[in-house]
């Protein structure tokens, strides 16, 4: 079991640049979640998918953020244009069902916007 | 007011101590309560979960839920340096819902 795989692990870029974060969920998991973690706000759910369909994107902070899941084994979170306040650790998680089943997290992408 | 409140710490204890980690919440509709552990530069991993009020024990860990007080706790007995991590409480309204996380408490167990 390879676990949830995220790339890149670290990203440093300048303000205004487009940033794309990638996630490969665990095979067979129907739910995929994108979270953002900061010291100030803790771990926040941005968006989640069920069977590749976005179910709840109410946590997406602004239109600069977008997420896609073109197939069951790949998802992207894109920020365009990026701003310094987007600096955070972004986690992807997957689970076989939503709710009480454990969500399996990747090791995150540490994003710094200069 | 946040739905889930958790003291961020940091909390430092000597090896062998009993640790008590706590969260309070405001919405009585929460039904399932979980504790996740997060090591430095890693993603959170599920440690324990409970449904409704009561206690659940797993080795050195005990999760306690008091729905009347809207208060949950995680106790760690005989704490070890390997328990040093951030502990996040999380809760959910129903089986199909989304997790609401607390801020996380950073724990350090000193040898």
Coordinates of C-alpha atoms in Angstrom, one line a residue:
Chain A
X1 CA 0.0 0.0 0.0
X2 CA 1.8 3.1 -1.2
X3 CA -0.5 5.5 0.6
X4 CA -1.6 8.9 -0.6
X5 CA 1.2 10.5 -2.7
X6 CA 1.5 14.3 -3.0
X7 CA 3.9 16.3 -5.1
X8 CA 5.8 18.4 -4.9
X9 CA 6.8 18.1 -1.2
X10 CA 8.0 21.7 -1.2
X11 CA 7.2 24.6 -3.5
X12 CA 8.7 28.1 -3.3
X13 CA 7.5 30.6 -5.8
X14 CA 6.9 34.3 -6.3
X15 CA 3.7 36.1 -5.8
X16 CA 1.5 36.1 -8.9
X17 CA 2.8 32.8 -10.2
X18 CA 0.5 29.8 -10.9
X19 CA 0.9 26.9 -8.5
X20 CA -0.3 23.4 -9.1
X21 CA -0.3 20.8 -6.4
X22 CA -0.9 17.1 -7.2
X23 CA -2.3 14.1 -5.4
X24 CA -2.6 10.4 -6.1
X25 CA -5.1 8.8 -3.7
X26 CA -5.1 5.2 -2.5
X27 CA -6.5 2.9 -5.1
X28 CA -10.1 2.0 -4.4
X29 CA -10.8 5.0 -2.3
X30 CA -13.9 6.9 -3.5
X31 CA -13.4 10.1 -1.5
X32 CA -10.7 12.6 -1.9
X33 CA -10.2 15.7 0.3
X34 CA -8.0 18.7 0.0
X35 CA -7.0 20.5 3.3
X36 CA -4.9 23.5 4.2
X37 CA -3.0 23.8 7.5
X38 CA -1.7 27.0 9.0
X39 CA -0.7 27.9 12.5
X40 CA -3.4 30.5 12.7
X41 CA -6.3 28.6 11.3
X42 CA -5.4 24.9 11.9
X43 CA -6.5 22.3 9.4
X44 CA -9.3 23.5 7.1
X45 CA -11.2 21.5 4.5
X46 CA -11.1 23.2 1.1
X47 CA -13.0 20.8 -1.1
X48 CA -13.8 17.1 -1.4
X49 CA -14.7 14.8 -4.2
X50 CA -16.8 11.6 -4.4
X51 CA -16.2 9.4 -7.4
X52 CA -14.3 12.2 -9.1
X53 CA -17.2 14.7 -8.7
X54 CA -16.8 17.7 -6.4
X55 CA -19.3 17.5 -3.6
X56 CA -18.5 20.5 -1.3
X57 CA -16.2 23.3 -2.3
X58 CA -17.5 25.8 0.4
X59 CA -14.0 25.8 2.0
X60 CA -12.3 27.1 -1.1
X61 CA -11.2 30.6 -0.1
X62 CA -11.5 32.5 -3.3
X63 CA -11.9 32.1 -7.1
X64 CA -8.1 32.0 -7.3
X65 CA -8.3 28.4 -6.1
X66 CA -9.6 25.6 -8.2
X67 CA -9.5 21.8 -7.9
X68 CA -10.0 19.0 -10.4
X69 CA -10.2 15.3 -10.4
X70 CA -10.0 14.0 -14.0
X71 CA -9.9 10.4 -12.9
X72 CA -9.9 8.1 -9.9
X73 CA -6.2 8.2 -9.4
X74 CA -5.3 11.9 -9.8
X75 CA -6.3 15.3 -8.5
X76 CA -4.9 18.8 -8.7
X77 CA -5.3 21.9 -6.6
X78 CA -4.4 25.1 -8.5
X79 CA -3.8 28.6 -7.2
X80 CA -3.7 31.4 -9.8
X81 CA -2.5 34.0 -9.2
X82 CA -0.7 33.0 -5.9
X83 CA -0.4 35.4 -3.0
X84 CA 1.8 35.4 0.1
X85 CA -1.2 34.6 2.4
X86 CA -1.6 31.3 0.5
X87 CA 1.6 30.1 2.2
X88 CA 0.6 26.9 4.1
X89 CA 0.9 23.2 4.1
X90 CA -1.6 21.6 1.8
X91 CA -2.8 18.1 2.5
X92 CA -4.6 15.6 0.3
X93 CA -6.5 12.7 2.0
X94 CA -8.5 9.8 0.7
X95 CA -11.0 7.4 2.3
X96 CA -13.2 4.5 1.1
X97 CA -16.3 6.3 2.4
X98 CA -16.9 9.7 3.9
X99 CA -17.3 10.4 7.6
X100 CA -16.2 8.0 10.2
X101 CA -13.9 5.9 8.2
X102 CA -10.3 7.0 8.7
X103 CA -9.0 9.5 6.2
X104 CA -5.5 8.6 4.9
X105 CA -3.4 11.7 4.6
X106 CA -0.4 12.3 2.4
X107 CA 2.6 14.0 3.8
X108 CA 1.6 17.4 2.4
X109 CA 3.0 20.1 0.2
X110 CA 4.8 22.9 2.0
X111 CA 4.0 26.0 -0.1
X112 CA 5.8 29.3 0.3
X113 CA 4.8 32.3 -1.7
X114 CA 7.3 35.1 -1.6
Chain B
X1 CA -16.7 31.4 17.7
X2 CA -15.1 28.3 16.3
X3 CA -17.1 25.1 16.2
X4 CA -14.3 23.2 17.9
X5 CA -11.9 24.7 20.4
X6 CA -8.6 23.1 21.4
X7 CA -5.7 24.5 23.4
X8 CA -2.7 24.6 21.0
X9 CA -0.2 24.1 23.9
X10 CA 2.6 23.4 23.7
X11 CA 2.4 20.8 26.4
X12 CA 5.6 19.4 27.8
X13 CA 5.6 16.4 30.2
X14 CA 8.2 13.9 31.6
X15 CA 8.3 10.4 30.3
X16 CA 5.8 8.2 32.2
X17 CA 3.4 11.0 32.9
X18 CA -0.3 10.8 32.3
X19 CA -1.3 13.3 29.6
X20 CA -4.8 14.8 29.2
X21 CA -5.7 16.5 25.9
X22 CA -9.1 18.2 25.6
X23 CA -11.5 19.8 23.1
X24 CA -14.8 21.6 23.5
X25 CA -17.4 22.1 20.9
X26 CA -20.4 24.2 20.4
X27 CA -22.8 22.2 18.2
X28 CA -24.7 19.4 19.9
X29 CA -25.4 17.8 16.5
X30 CA -21.9 16.3 16.4
X31 CA -22.2 12.5 16.7
X32 CA -18.7 11.0 16.0
X33 CA -15.5 12.1 17.7
X34 CA -12.0 11.3 16.6
X35 CA -8.4 11.9 17.6
X36 CA -5.7 12.2 15.0
X37 CA -2.0 12.2 15.7
X38 CA 0.4 14.2 13.5
X39 CA 4.1 13.9 13.6
X40 CA 6.3 16.7 12.4
X41 CA 6.3 17.1 8.6
X42 CA 3.8 14.3 8.2
X43 CA 0.1 14.1 7.6
X44 CA -2.4 13.3 10.4
X45 CA -3.3 9.7 11.1
X46 CA -6.4 8.4 12.9
X47 CA -5.7 7.3 16.4
X48 CA -9.1 6.6 17.9
X49 CA -12.8 7.4 17.3
X50 CA -15.9 7.1 19.4
X51 CA -19.6 7.4 18.9
X52 CA -21.7 9.4 21.3
X53 CA -20.9 9.6 25.0
X54 CA -18.7 7.2 26.9
X55 CA -15.1 5.9 27.1
X56 CA -13.0 3.9 24.6
X57 CA -9.7 2.3 25.5
X58 CA -6.9 1.2 23.2
X59 CA -3.7 0.2 24.9
X60 CA -2.3 3.3 26.6
X61 CA -4.9 5.6 25.0
X62 CA -8.4 6.4 26.3
X63 CA -10.9 8.6 24.5
X64 CA -13.7 10.1 26.5
X65 CA -16.8 11.9 25.3
X66 CA -19.2 13.9 27.5
X67 CA -21.9 15.1 25.2
X68 CA -23.8 16.9 28.0
X69 CA -20.8 19.2 28.5
X70 CA -19.8 19.2 24.8
X71 CA -16.3 18.1 25.9
X72 CA -14.0 15.4 24.7
X73 CA -10.7 14.1 26.1
X74 CA -7.8 11.9 25.1
X75 CA -5.7 10.4 27.9
X76 CA -2.3 8.9 27.4
X77 CA -0.9 6.7 30.1
X78 CA 2.8 6.0 30.7
X79 CA 3.7 8.6 28.0
X80 CA 6.7 7.9 25.9
X81 CA 9.0 10.2 23.9
X82 CA 7.6 8.6 20.7
X83 CA 4.2 10.1 21.7
X84 CA 5.6 13.6 21.0
X85 CA 3.4 14.9 18.2
X86 CA 0.5 17.2 17.6
X87 CA -2.9 15.7 18.5
X88 CA -6.0 17.0 16.7
X89 CA -9.5 16.3 17.7
X90 CA -12.1 16.0 15.0
X91 CA -15.8 15.6 14.9
X92 CA -18.6 15.0 12.4
X93 CA -22.3 15.4 12.3
X94 CA -23.2 12.1 10.6
X95 CA -21.5 9.3 8.6
X96 CA -21.7 11.1 5.3
X97 CA -20.5 14.5 6.6
X98 CA -17.1 16.3 6.7
X99 CA -14.7 16.4 9.5
X100 CA -14.3 19.5 11.6
X101 CA -10.8 19.7 13.2
X102 CA -9.6 21.4 16.3
X103 CA -6.5 23.5 16.2
X104 CA -4.3 20.7 17.5
X105 CA -2.2 20.4 20.7
X106 CA 1.5 20.1 20.4
X107 CA 2.8 17.5 22.9
X108 CA 6.4 16.9 23.9
X109 CA 7.4 14.0 26.1
X110 CA 10.9 14.4 27.6
X111 CA 13.0 11.4 28.4

